[in-house]
Short mmCIF file of C-alpha atoms (C1' of nucleotides) in Angstrom, two decimals:
data_model
loop_
_atom_site.label_atom_id
_atom_site.label_comp_id
_atom_site.label_asym_id
_atom_site.label_seq_id
_atom_site.Cartn_x
_atom_site.Cartn_y
_atom_site.Cartn_z
CA MET A 29 122.30 105.25 121.51
CA SER A 30 121.21 104.55 117.57
CA GLN A 31 119.06 101.60 117.72
CA THR A 32 119.35 99.19 114.64
CA PRO A 33 115.64 99.47 113.07
CA ILE A 34 113.95 96.32 112.65
CA TRP A 35 113.18 96.31 109.36
CA LYS A 36 117.07 96.78 108.62
CA THR A 37 118.35 93.88 110.28
CA ILE A 38 115.51 91.85 108.34
CA ALA A 39 116.40 92.76 105.70
CA LEU A 40 120.37 92.12 105.93
CA ALA A 41 119.11 88.77 106.82
CA LEU A 42 117.06 88.32 103.24
CA THR A 43 120.14 89.91 101.72
CA ALA A 44 122.42 87.61 103.34
CA ASP A 45 120.07 84.29 102.48
CA ILE A 46 120.26 85.45 98.73
CA ALA A 47 123.96 86.23 98.61
CA GLU A 48 124.41 82.73 99.95
CA GLY A 49 122.43 81.33 97.19
CA ARG A 50 119.47 80.05 99.65
CA PHE A 51 117.43 81.61 97.41
CA ALA A 52 118.19 81.75 93.73
CA THR A 53 118.06 83.72 91.02
CA GLY A 54 114.30 84.11 90.05
CA ASP A 55 112.98 82.35 93.32
CA ARG A 56 109.77 83.32 95.08
CA LEU A 57 110.41 84.61 98.73
CA PRO A 58 108.08 83.21 101.70
CA THR A 59 104.73 85.49 101.78
CA GLU A 60 105.16 88.65 103.46
CA ALA A 61 102.66 87.07 106.37
CA GLN A 62 105.17 83.99 106.56
CA LEU A 63 108.32 86.30 107.15
CA ALA A 64 106.29 88.27 109.57
CA ALA A 65 105.63 85.01 111.73
CA THR A 66 109.22 83.67 111.58
CA HIS A 67 110.70 87.01 112.62
CA GLY A 68 107.82 87.27 115.16
CA VAL A 69 107.35 90.79 113.65
CA ASN A 70 103.94 92.81 112.27
CA ARG A 71 103.56 92.57 108.36
CA HIS A 72 104.67 96.02 107.90
CA THR A 73 108.07 95.62 108.68
CA VAL A 74 108.67 93.32 107.06
CA ARG A 75 107.34 95.42 104.20
CA ARG A 76 109.64 97.75 104.99
CA ALA A 77 112.25 95.43 104.90
CA LEU A 78 111.12 94.23 101.20
CA ALA A 79 110.92 97.47 100.06
CA GLU A 80 114.31 97.98 101.21
CA LEU A 81 115.69 94.91 99.45
CA ALA A 82 113.66 95.91 95.93
CA ARG A 83 115.03 99.31 96.26
CA GLN A 84 118.31 98.14 96.12
CA GLY A 85 117.30 95.78 93.17
CA LEU A 86 117.37 92.35 94.87
CA VAL A 87 114.32 91.51 94.88
CA HIS A 88 111.27 92.54 92.64
CA PRO A 89 107.47 92.21 93.90
CA ARG A 90 104.46 91.33 91.93
CA ARG A 91 100.84 91.68 93.14
CA GLY A 92 99.14 89.01 93.74
CA ALA A 93 101.88 86.64 92.70
CA GLY A 94 105.05 86.93 95.62
CA VAL A 95 108.35 88.59 95.92
CA PHE A 96 111.52 87.45 93.41
CA VAL A 97 115.09 87.54 93.26
CA SER A 98 116.15 89.32 90.87
CA ALA A 99 119.33 88.86 88.73
CA ALA A 100 122.93 89.46 89.44
CA ALA A 101 125.60 91.87 87.99
CA THR A 102 127.07 91.97 84.82
CA ASP A 103 129.76 93.60 82.98
CA TYR A 104 129.13 95.95 79.67
CA PRO A 105 132.41 97.31 77.72
CA ILE A 106 130.89 99.81 75.15
CA GLY A 107 133.24 101.41 72.94
CA LYS A 108 133.25 102.99 69.55
CA ARG A 109 133.13 99.94 67.51
CA VAL A 110 132.04 97.61 70.25
CA ARG A 111 128.77 95.66 69.33
CA TYR A 112 125.87 94.41 71.27
CA HIS A 113 126.84 90.79 70.81
CA GLN A 114 130.38 91.23 71.26
CA ASN A 115 130.35 92.89 74.31
CA ILE A 116 128.17 89.84 76.32
CA SER A 117 130.52 87.02 74.89
CA ALA A 118 133.09 89.30 76.39
CA SER A 119 132.33 88.90 79.71
CA GLY A 120 131.25 85.29 79.41
CA LYS A 121 127.56 85.31 79.29
CA ILE A 122 125.70 84.04 76.76
CA PRO A 123 123.66 86.83 74.77
CA GLY A 124 120.52 87.44 73.63
CA LYS A 125 117.56 89.81 72.33
CA ARG A 126 113.89 89.12 72.06
CA VAL A 127 111.79 91.75 69.57
CA LEU A 128 108.89 93.41 71.78
CA SER A 129 107.86 94.99 68.60
CA LEU A 130 108.70 96.52 65.01
CA ILE A 131 106.69 98.78 63.85
CA THR A 132 106.91 101.88 61.10
CA ARG A 133 105.37 105.40 61.48
CA ALA A 134 105.75 109.13 61.61
CA ALA A 135 108.86 110.49 62.94
CA ASP A 136 108.36 112.89 65.89
CA LYS A 137 110.39 116.07 66.38
CA THR A 138 113.20 114.70 68.35
CA GLU A 139 113.35 111.69 65.82
CA ALA A 140 113.32 114.17 62.91
CA GLU A 141 116.01 116.14 64.21
CA ALA A 142 118.41 113.54 65.38
CA LEU A 143 117.94 111.21 62.07
CA ASN A 144 118.53 114.40 59.63
CA LEU A 145 115.03 114.07 58.55
CA ALA A 146 111.52 115.51 58.46
CA PRO A 147 108.91 115.81 60.88
CA GLY A 148 105.93 113.22 59.74
CA ASP A 149 109.03 110.97 57.33
CA PRO A 150 108.47 107.25 58.13
CA VAL A 151 110.59 105.83 60.37
CA HIS A 152 110.92 102.07 61.64
CA VAL A 153 110.47 101.87 65.26
CA TYR A 154 112.02 98.75 66.66
CA ASP A 155 111.01 98.22 70.37
CA GLY A 156 113.26 95.25 71.91
CA LEU A 157 114.87 94.05 75.32
CA SER A 158 118.15 92.48 75.45
CA LEU A 159 119.36 89.37 77.66
CA ALA A 160 122.50 87.98 79.11
CA ASP A 161 121.99 84.29 80.44
CA GLY A 162 118.57 83.99 79.96
CA GLN A 163 118.25 87.42 82.01
CA PRO A 164 117.13 90.95 81.20
CA ILE A 165 119.86 92.85 81.16
CA ALA A 166 118.28 96.26 79.10
CA VAL A 167 115.75 97.37 77.10
CA PHE A 168 115.86 99.89 73.94
CA GLN A 169 114.51 101.54 71.49
CA SER A 170 115.80 101.90 67.91
CA VAL A 171 114.45 104.42 65.49
CA PHE A 172 116.00 103.88 61.75
CA PRO A 173 114.67 105.95 58.41
CA ALA A 174 112.84 103.87 56.53
CA ALA A 175 113.02 105.74 53.40
CA ARG A 176 116.45 105.23 53.42
CA LEU A 177 116.15 101.63 54.89
CA PRO A 178 112.44 99.82 52.92
CA ASP A 179 113.81 96.63 53.99
CA LEU A 180 114.67 96.94 57.20
CA PRO A 181 111.93 95.68 59.09
CA GLU A 182 112.23 91.84 57.40
CA ALA A 183 116.03 91.17 58.33
CA LEU A 184 115.42 93.07 61.77
CA ALA A 185 112.38 90.25 62.20
CA GLU A 186 114.79 87.31 61.83
CA ASN A 187 117.59 87.53 64.72
CA GLY A 188 117.10 90.77 66.35
CA SER A 189 120.54 91.91 65.40
CA VAL A 190 120.85 95.82 64.49
CA THR A 191 124.32 95.19 62.94
CA ARG A 192 123.48 92.54 60.55
CA ALA A 193 119.86 93.96 59.69
CA LEU A 194 121.77 97.02 58.70
CA ARG A 195 124.64 95.24 57.12
CA ARG A 196 121.71 93.24 54.85
CA CYS A 197 120.69 96.85 54.28
CA GLY A 198 123.86 98.11 52.64
CA VAL A 199 124.98 99.69 55.47
CA ALA A 200 128.59 97.50 56.05
CA ASP A 201 129.36 99.82 59.08
CA TYR A 202 128.65 102.67 61.35
CA THR A 203 129.84 104.61 64.07
CA ARG A 204 128.65 106.72 67.45
CA ILE A 205 128.48 109.68 66.65
CA SER A 206 126.93 110.95 69.70
CA THR A 207 125.81 109.72 73.81
CA ARG A 208 124.33 111.36 76.37
CA LEU A 209 123.85 108.90 79.59
CA THR A 210 122.05 109.56 82.86
CA ALA A 211 120.95 107.38 85.64
CA ARG A 212 117.00 107.88 86.28
CA ALA A 213 114.77 105.71 88.40
CA ALA A 214 113.26 103.23 86.40
CA ASP A 215 109.70 103.67 85.64
CA ALA A 216 106.97 100.60 86.02
CA VAL A 217 107.10 99.43 82.21
CA GLN A 218 110.86 99.02 82.59
CA ALA A 219 110.69 97.66 85.93
CA ARG A 220 108.38 95.41 84.61
CA HIS A 221 111.04 94.20 81.58
CA LEU A 222 114.25 94.24 83.51
CA HIS A 223 112.68 92.42 86.38
CA LEU A 224 113.08 95.62 89.26
CA ILE A 225 110.89 97.91 90.68
CA GLU A 226 109.88 100.98 89.64
CA GLY A 227 112.13 104.05 90.49
CA ALA A 228 115.16 101.45 91.02
CA PRO A 229 118.51 102.82 89.55
CA VAL A 230 118.66 102.48 85.70
CA LEU A 231 121.14 104.41 82.99
CA HIS A 232 119.98 105.69 80.22
CA SER A 233 122.13 105.98 77.62
CA VAL A 234 120.39 108.06 73.97
CA GLY A 235 122.81 107.95 71.28
CA ILE A 236 122.89 108.51 67.39
CA ASN A 237 124.39 105.72 65.24
CA ALA A 238 126.03 106.77 61.26
CA ASP A 239 127.29 105.59 58.36
CA PRO A 240 131.21 106.02 57.26
CA GLN A 241 129.62 109.10 55.26
CA GLY A 242 128.54 110.58 58.32
CA HIS A 243 125.04 110.27 57.99
CA PRO A 244 122.28 108.40 60.83
CA VAL A 245 121.19 105.73 60.30
CA GLU A 246 120.38 105.05 63.63
CA TYR A 247 119.12 106.75 66.94
CA GLY A 248 118.71 104.85 70.21
CA LYS A 249 117.49 104.49 73.44
CA THR A 250 118.45 101.96 75.42
CA VAL A 251 117.74 101.50 79.09
CA PHE A 252 120.19 99.79 81.10
CA ALA A 253 119.07 97.90 84.81
CA GLY A 254 121.57 99.86 86.48
CA GLU A 255 123.27 97.53 89.26
CA ARG A 256 123.38 95.02 86.84
CA VAL A 257 125.51 96.59 84.17
CA THR A 258 128.91 98.85 84.23
CA LEU A 259 129.67 100.69 80.85
CA THR A 260 133.29 100.57 80.06
CA LEU A 261 134.82 103.57 77.82
CA ASP A 262 137.83 102.51 76.67
CA ASP A 263 139.56 105.26 74.55
CA ASP A 264 140.91 102.39 72.16
CA HIS A 265 140.71 104.54 68.95
CA GLY A 266 142.87 105.67 67.27
CA MET B 14 88.39 99.60 87.21
CA SER B 15 92.07 100.71 88.47
CA GLN B 16 91.55 103.30 90.79
CA THR B 17 94.29 105.94 91.27
CA PRO B 18 95.66 105.79 94.71
CA ILE B 19 95.47 109.05 96.86
CA TRP B 20 99.26 109.07 98.03
CA LYS B 21 100.03 109.01 94.12
CA THR B 22 97.01 112.30 93.76
CA ILE B 23 98.97 113.88 96.44
CA ALA B 24 102.21 113.51 95.18
CA LEU B 25 101.29 114.98 91.61
CA ALA B 26 99.75 117.43 93.09
CA LEU B 27 103.24 118.25 95.32
CA THR B 28 105.00 117.54 92.22
CA ALA B 29 102.95 120.75 90.20
CA ASP B 30 103.81 122.58 93.40
CA ILE B 31 107.28 122.63 93.17
CA ALA B 32 107.45 122.35 89.15
CA GLU B 33 105.33 125.78 89.06
CA GLY B 34 107.26 127.56 91.72
CA ARG B 35 105.32 127.67 95.11
CA PHE B 36 107.97 126.02 96.36
CA ALA B 37 111.56 126.83 95.46
CA THR B 38 114.84 125.05 95.82
CA GLY B 39 115.87 125.22 99.68
CA ASP B 40 112.13 125.54 100.87
CA ARG B 41 110.76 123.59 103.54
CA LEU B 42 107.39 121.56 102.60
CA PRO B 43 104.80 122.31 105.43
CA THR B 44 104.88 119.40 107.71
CA GLU B 45 103.29 116.08 107.51
CA ALA B 46 100.79 116.67 109.48
CA GLN B 47 100.17 119.86 108.02
CA LEU B 48 99.93 118.22 104.59
CA ALA B 49 97.70 115.28 106.59
CA ALA B 50 95.22 117.85 107.68
CA THR B 51 95.10 120.03 103.91
CA HIS B 52 94.44 116.82 102.25
CA GLY B 53 92.17 115.45 104.61
CA VAL B 54 93.95 112.41 105.09
CA ASN B 55 95.89 110.36 107.59
CA ARG B 56 99.94 111.12 107.95
CA HIS B 57 101.23 108.01 106.52
CA THR B 58 99.36 108.83 103.10
CA VAL B 59 101.28 111.83 103.01
CA ARG B 60 104.52 110.05 104.27
CA ARG B 61 103.96 107.71 101.19
CA ALA B 62 103.38 110.64 98.69
CA LEU B 63 106.39 112.50 100.02
CA ALA B 64 108.38 109.27 99.95
CA GLU B 65 107.71 108.81 95.33
CA LEU B 66 108.89 112.73 95.74
CA ALA B 67 111.85 111.73 97.56
CA ARG B 68 112.94 108.55 95.37
CA GLN B 69 112.00 111.13 92.06
CA GLY B 70 114.93 113.29 94.16
CA LEU B 71 112.49 116.36 93.97
CA VAL B 72 112.57 116.52 97.99
CA HIS B 73 114.40 115.33 100.71
CA PRO B 74 113.33 114.93 104.25
CA ARG B 75 115.67 115.64 107.24
CA ARG B 76 114.32 113.87 110.41
CA GLY B 77 113.36 116.87 112.77
CA ALA B 78 114.14 119.54 110.45
CA GLY B 79 111.69 119.11 107.70
CA VAL B 80 111.06 117.56 104.62
CA PHE B 81 113.13 120.34 101.74
CA VAL B 82 112.74 120.67 97.49
CA SER B 83 116.36 119.40 95.78
CA ALA B 84 117.58 121.24 92.70
CA ALA B 85 116.61 121.05 89.27
CA ALA B 86 118.62 119.39 86.26
CA THR B 87 121.80 120.46 84.60
CA ASP B 88 123.46 118.72 81.76
CA TYR B 89 127.01 117.70 81.87
CA PRO B 90 129.14 117.61 79.11
CA ILE B 91 132.18 115.37 78.99
CA GLY B 92 134.73 114.41 76.70
CA LYS B 93 138.25 113.62 76.40
CA ARG B 94 139.70 116.92 76.68
CA VAL B 95 136.78 118.93 78.50
CA ARG B 96 137.26 119.73 82.41
CA TYR B 97 135.14 120.15 85.36
CA HIS B 98 134.94 123.80 85.31
CA GLN B 99 134.12 124.79 81.22
CA ASN B 100 131.69 122.12 81.59
CA ILE B 101 129.25 123.34 84.01
CA SER B 102 130.04 126.96 82.44
CA ALA B 103 128.77 125.58 79.36
CA SER B 104 125.59 125.00 80.41
CA GLY B 105 125.21 128.33 81.93
CA LYS B 106 125.40 127.77 85.56
CA ILE B 107 128.10 129.10 87.94
CA PRO B 108 130.20 126.05 88.71
CA GLY B 109 131.96 125.57 92.36
CA LYS B 110 134.01 123.29 94.68
CA ARG B 111 134.58 122.67 98.16
CA VAL B 112 137.13 120.54 99.51
CA LEU B 113 135.80 117.85 101.86
CA SER B 114 139.27 116.59 103.16
CA LEU B 115 142.76 116.12 101.84
CA ILE B 116 144.98 113.61 103.25
CA THR B 117 147.88 111.78 102.06
CA ARG B 118 148.15 107.82 102.90
CA ALA B 119 149.09 104.67 102.04
CA ALA B 120 147.67 103.05 98.95
CA ASP B 121 145.31 100.33 98.91
CA LYS B 122 145.21 97.12 96.34
CA THR B 123 142.97 98.72 93.64
CA GLU B 124 144.12 102.61 93.83
CA ALA B 125 147.56 101.24 93.66
CA GLU B 126 147.21 98.98 90.40
CA ALA B 127 145.37 102.18 88.94
CA LEU B 128 148.22 104.41 89.54
CA ASN B 129 150.85 102.11 88.77
CA LEU B 130 152.17 101.89 92.29
CA ALA B 131 152.78 99.12 94.42
CA PRO B 132 150.11 99.13 97.44
CA GLY B 133 151.21 101.29 100.35
CA ASP B 134 152.63 103.42 98.66
CA PRO B 135 152.10 107.53 99.70
CA VAL B 136 148.95 108.72 97.81
CA HIS B 137 147.02 112.14 98.21
CA VAL B 138 143.59 111.75 98.44
CA TYR B 139 141.23 114.39 97.49
CA ASP B 140 137.42 114.07 98.52
CA GLY B 141 135.15 116.99 97.29
CA LEU B 142 131.91 118.25 96.41
CA SER B 143 131.29 119.59 93.16
CA LEU B 144 128.20 122.47 92.69
CA ALA B 145 126.58 124.17 90.12
CA ASP B 146 125.01 127.70 91.07
CA GLY B 147 125.36 126.75 94.94
CA GLN B 148 123.77 123.37 94.70
CA PRO B 149 125.75 120.41 94.80
CA ILE B 150 125.82 118.14 91.62
CA ALA B 151 128.51 115.23 92.34
CA VAL B 152 131.23 114.11 95.14
CA PHE B 153 134.23 113.07 94.69
CA GLN B 154 137.51 111.29 95.23
CA SER B 155 140.61 111.66 93.67
CA VAL B 156 143.66 109.73 94.37
CA PHE B 157 147.52 111.02 93.12
CA PRO B 158 150.74 109.25 93.37
CA ALA B 159 152.70 111.60 96.15
CA ALA B 160 155.87 110.53 95.36
CA ARG B 161 155.43 111.85 91.58
CA LEU B 162 153.25 115.26 93.21
CA PRO B 163 154.78 115.98 96.42
CA ASP B 164 153.36 119.56 96.53
CA LEU B 165 149.97 118.77 95.17
CA PRO B 166 148.08 119.18 98.49
CA GLU B 167 148.96 122.66 99.26
CA ALA B 168 148.18 123.47 95.10
CA LEU B 169 144.84 121.85 95.64
CA ALA B 170 144.04 123.37 98.82
CA GLU B 171 144.04 126.79 97.31
CA ASN B 172 141.05 126.50 95.00
CA GLY B 173 140.23 122.97 94.48
CA SER B 174 140.89 122.86 91.11
CA VAL B 175 142.31 119.79 90.01
CA THR B 176 143.71 121.44 86.58
CA ARG B 177 145.27 123.82 88.09
CA ALA B 178 147.12 121.94 90.63
CA LEU B 179 147.91 119.74 88.38
CA ARG B 180 149.83 122.51 86.26
CA ARG B 181 151.43 123.75 88.57
CA CYS B 182 152.91 120.08 89.61
CA GLY B 183 154.53 120.58 86.25
CA VAL B 184 151.90 118.15 84.51
CA ALA B 185 150.69 120.51 81.95
CA ASP B 186 147.95 118.18 80.46
CA TYR B 187 146.38 114.66 80.75
CA THR B 188 143.81 112.52 79.37
CA ARG B 189 141.09 110.44 80.54
CA ILE B 190 142.53 106.38 79.71
CA SER B 191 139.40 104.81 80.99
CA THR B 192 136.04 105.25 82.46
CA ARG B 193 133.84 102.97 83.76
CA LEU B 194 130.14 104.17 84.49
CA THR B 195 127.15 102.86 85.97
CA ALA B 196 123.77 103.58 87.52
CA ARG B 197 123.14 102.78 91.44
CA ALA B 198 121.45 103.71 94.54
CA ALA B 199 123.15 106.84 96.50
CA ASP B 200 124.22 105.27 100.15
CA ALA B 201 123.57 107.54 103.20
CA VAL B 202 126.82 110.07 102.88
CA GLN B 203 126.50 110.19 99.45
CA ALA B 204 122.41 111.51 99.61
CA ARG B 205 123.42 113.58 102.48
CA HIS B 206 125.77 115.24 100.23
CA LEU B 207 123.89 115.87 96.92
CA HIS B 208 120.72 116.62 99.08
CA LEU B 209 119.06 113.14 97.59
CA ILE B 210 117.33 110.57 99.72
CA GLU B 211 119.42 107.24 100.36
CA GLY B 212 118.47 105.30 97.20
CA ALA B 213 118.27 107.54 94.91
CA PRO B 214 119.48 107.37 91.61
CA VAL B 215 123.43 107.89 91.37
CA LEU B 216 125.59 107.37 88.58
CA HIS B 217 128.99 106.10 89.01
CA SER B 218 132.14 107.19 87.39
CA VAL B 219 135.20 105.65 88.26
CA GLY B 220 138.23 106.41 85.69
CA ILE B 221 142.05 107.40 85.56
CA ASN B 222 143.54 110.59 83.90
CA ALA B 223 147.22 110.24 82.57
CA ASP B 224 150.17 112.17 81.35
CA PRO B 225 150.89 112.55 77.70
CA GLN B 226 153.17 110.10 78.36
CA GLY B 227 150.69 107.44 79.39
CA HIS B 228 151.51 107.73 83.06
CA PRO B 229 148.89 107.79 85.68
CA VAL B 230 148.35 110.83 87.49
CA GLU B 231 145.12 110.79 88.93
CA TYR B 232 142.95 107.95 89.69
CA GLY B 233 139.08 109.18 90.24
CA LYS B 234 135.71 108.34 91.47
CA THR B 235 133.09 110.94 91.00
CA VAL B 236 129.34 109.78 92.20
CA PHE B 237 126.80 112.26 90.15
CA ALA B 238 123.41 113.45 91.50
CA GLY B 239 121.90 110.91 88.80
CA GLU B 240 118.35 112.75 87.67
CA ARG B 241 120.55 116.20 88.03
CA VAL B 242 123.29 115.49 85.68
CA THR B 243 123.69 113.87 82.03
CA LEU B 244 127.08 112.89 80.68
CA THR B 245 127.36 114.32 77.16
CA LEU B 246 130.22 111.82 75.42
CA ASP B 247 130.85 113.91 72.61
CA ASP B 248 133.38 111.91 70.03
CA ASP B 249 135.26 115.40 69.08
CA HIS B 250 138.77 114.25 69.51
CA GLY B 251 140.75 114.13 66.45
"C1'" DT C 30 124.86 123.00 128.28
"C1'" DG C 31 120.59 121.04 129.20
"C1'" DG C 32 115.79 121.16 128.42
"C1'" DC C 33 111.74 121.49 125.43
"C1'" DA C 34 108.71 121.74 121.10
"C1'" DT C 35 108.83 120.34 116.51
"C1'" DT C 36 109.38 117.19 113.00
"C1'" DT C 37 110.51 112.97 110.94
"C1'" DG C 38 111.01 107.69 111.22
"C1'" DT C 39 109.70 103.35 113.13
"C1'" DA C 40 106.50 99.80 114.98
"C1'" DC C 41 102.69 98.14 116.30
"C1'" DG C 42 97.23 97.10 114.63
"C1'" DT C 43 92.96 96.78 111.72
"C1'" DA C 44 90.35 96.72 107.10
"C1'" DT C 45 89.86 96.74 102.74
"C1'" DG C 46 91.14 96.75 97.36
"C1'" DT C 47 93.25 94.45 93.58
"C1'" DA C 48 95.90 91.65 90.75
"C1'" DT C 49 97.52 86.75 90.04
"C1'" DA C 50 97.62 81.99 89.86
"C1'" DT D 10 85.44 81.56 90.54
"C1'" DT D 11 88.42 80.86 94.79
"C1'" DA D 12 91.98 81.34 97.49
"C1'" DT D 13 96.30 83.83 97.75
"C1'" DA D 14 99.60 87.63 98.07
"C1'" DC D 15 100.57 92.32 97.47
"C1'" DA D 16 98.91 97.48 97.67
"C1'" DT D 17 96.54 100.74 100.05
"C1'" DA D 18 94.35 103.66 103.85
"C1'" DC D 19 92.85 104.36 108.09
"C1'" DG D 20 94.90 104.44 113.32
"C1'" DT D 21 97.95 104.95 117.67
"C1'" DA D 22 102.34 105.13 120.07
"C1'" DC D 23 106.60 106.12 120.72
"C1'" DA D 24 111.97 106.76 119.38
"C1'" DA D 25 115.15 109.79 117.61
"C1'" DA D 26 117.16 113.80 115.38
"C1'" DT D 27 117.04 118.73 115.03
"C1'" DG D 28 116.65 123.47 116.68
"C1'" DC D 29 115.62 126.88 119.25
"C1'" DC D 30 115.82 128.70 124.18
#
DNA sequence: TGGCATTTGTACGTATGTATA
DNA sequence: TTATACATACGTACAAATGCC
């Protein structure tokens, strides 16, 4: 006989509570002590259950504050000429971007290689957060060649849109020339931004965009909240 | 002051042990009791450290047996005309496939839709395991229209290669027409096959392959061991 | 086949540290 | 500053899976 562990039973109960809307996105769950009392178990058993929910990305604990319900899933189409803003609109959610930081500094070796620069050449680095319906779905970092795009930071600062900023700087169009994808565990910073816990699955995407002449104009890394996003690759380019 | 937790220190030490080859892939670590003794801490503290390593995919525990070191990373290029066998060879590892099961049954709604069939039409279902250097890197399920490919199971049983089996059944070439990618947490079965723990990040890929006339010939789901595989999308199709 | 030792998993208890509001 | 609430770490006991004999 393989008995179901108590913590699993509690985890399932809490999952149902969330699924059926008794706790909404952003809500705070009862404290561990309260949950332990109501289920008649030790607090550690509740912690084990909450750890499971956190691992699944359903909740994220914040020390000293409480345990909060995370966001639900989104669909995220990606194609050769698909841009972020259009993507989210297509899935019926309201998109958004938040600038986290915007600096100009020397390129490291990897960045230089990706952008066809020499290490040490100046690059603009744009760190930001992508939102859908106000919920964070991705953190990204875009690196641009500063010599070629001197006015980019001002253009980016206005509304955060990479496409629009590039257009204003004379890059009317661009195409993805390479993408690498991996599933990884979220680190502490990513987890914080994406309302996940450390260790939740995230989708790493590292890509290079180039102008029509094939010159790289952006080296971008994006970390998607794994269970909240599906990338759709349509071979719709002819 | 923010002191480093003991469990984190132990986790780092064990990570170094593995990185520097003191424990090789497939090796069993000392027991929790032994580790607790050598580090002079409670067994629970060691367990917390091991849980962290397991979460990162470095080790995987087996109740009653011990804690084992998992496999290291592989690169996995994917493109329109790239096939599995070629992929792994390109990264310098010896590829392999293991048939887990091979049955013929009625198609469910999703499978029927993907393959342009009616629900209930017969399909061949091929469950298998992909290996690199003998280490599991992916579990997959491929679904084929049985009416169109009556002799496929025999062809597949011989060496497991989908491309070769399809060729023998008259499909000389095929192309990926859609792909959906998500990062998820491994379930118990996937974890067992891939030598991961439940909850480790895995990359879900769901795709449809069609013959040159555009008729679907395969509906495939693949679950990659997230931190062991990188998908590379080269836009190398002209 | 069955039994036994080993090893990980679950569950309890208690105390103290640390981040947040 | 204080109270709250999650995090770490100690301890103990027993359950469950594995592997060997």
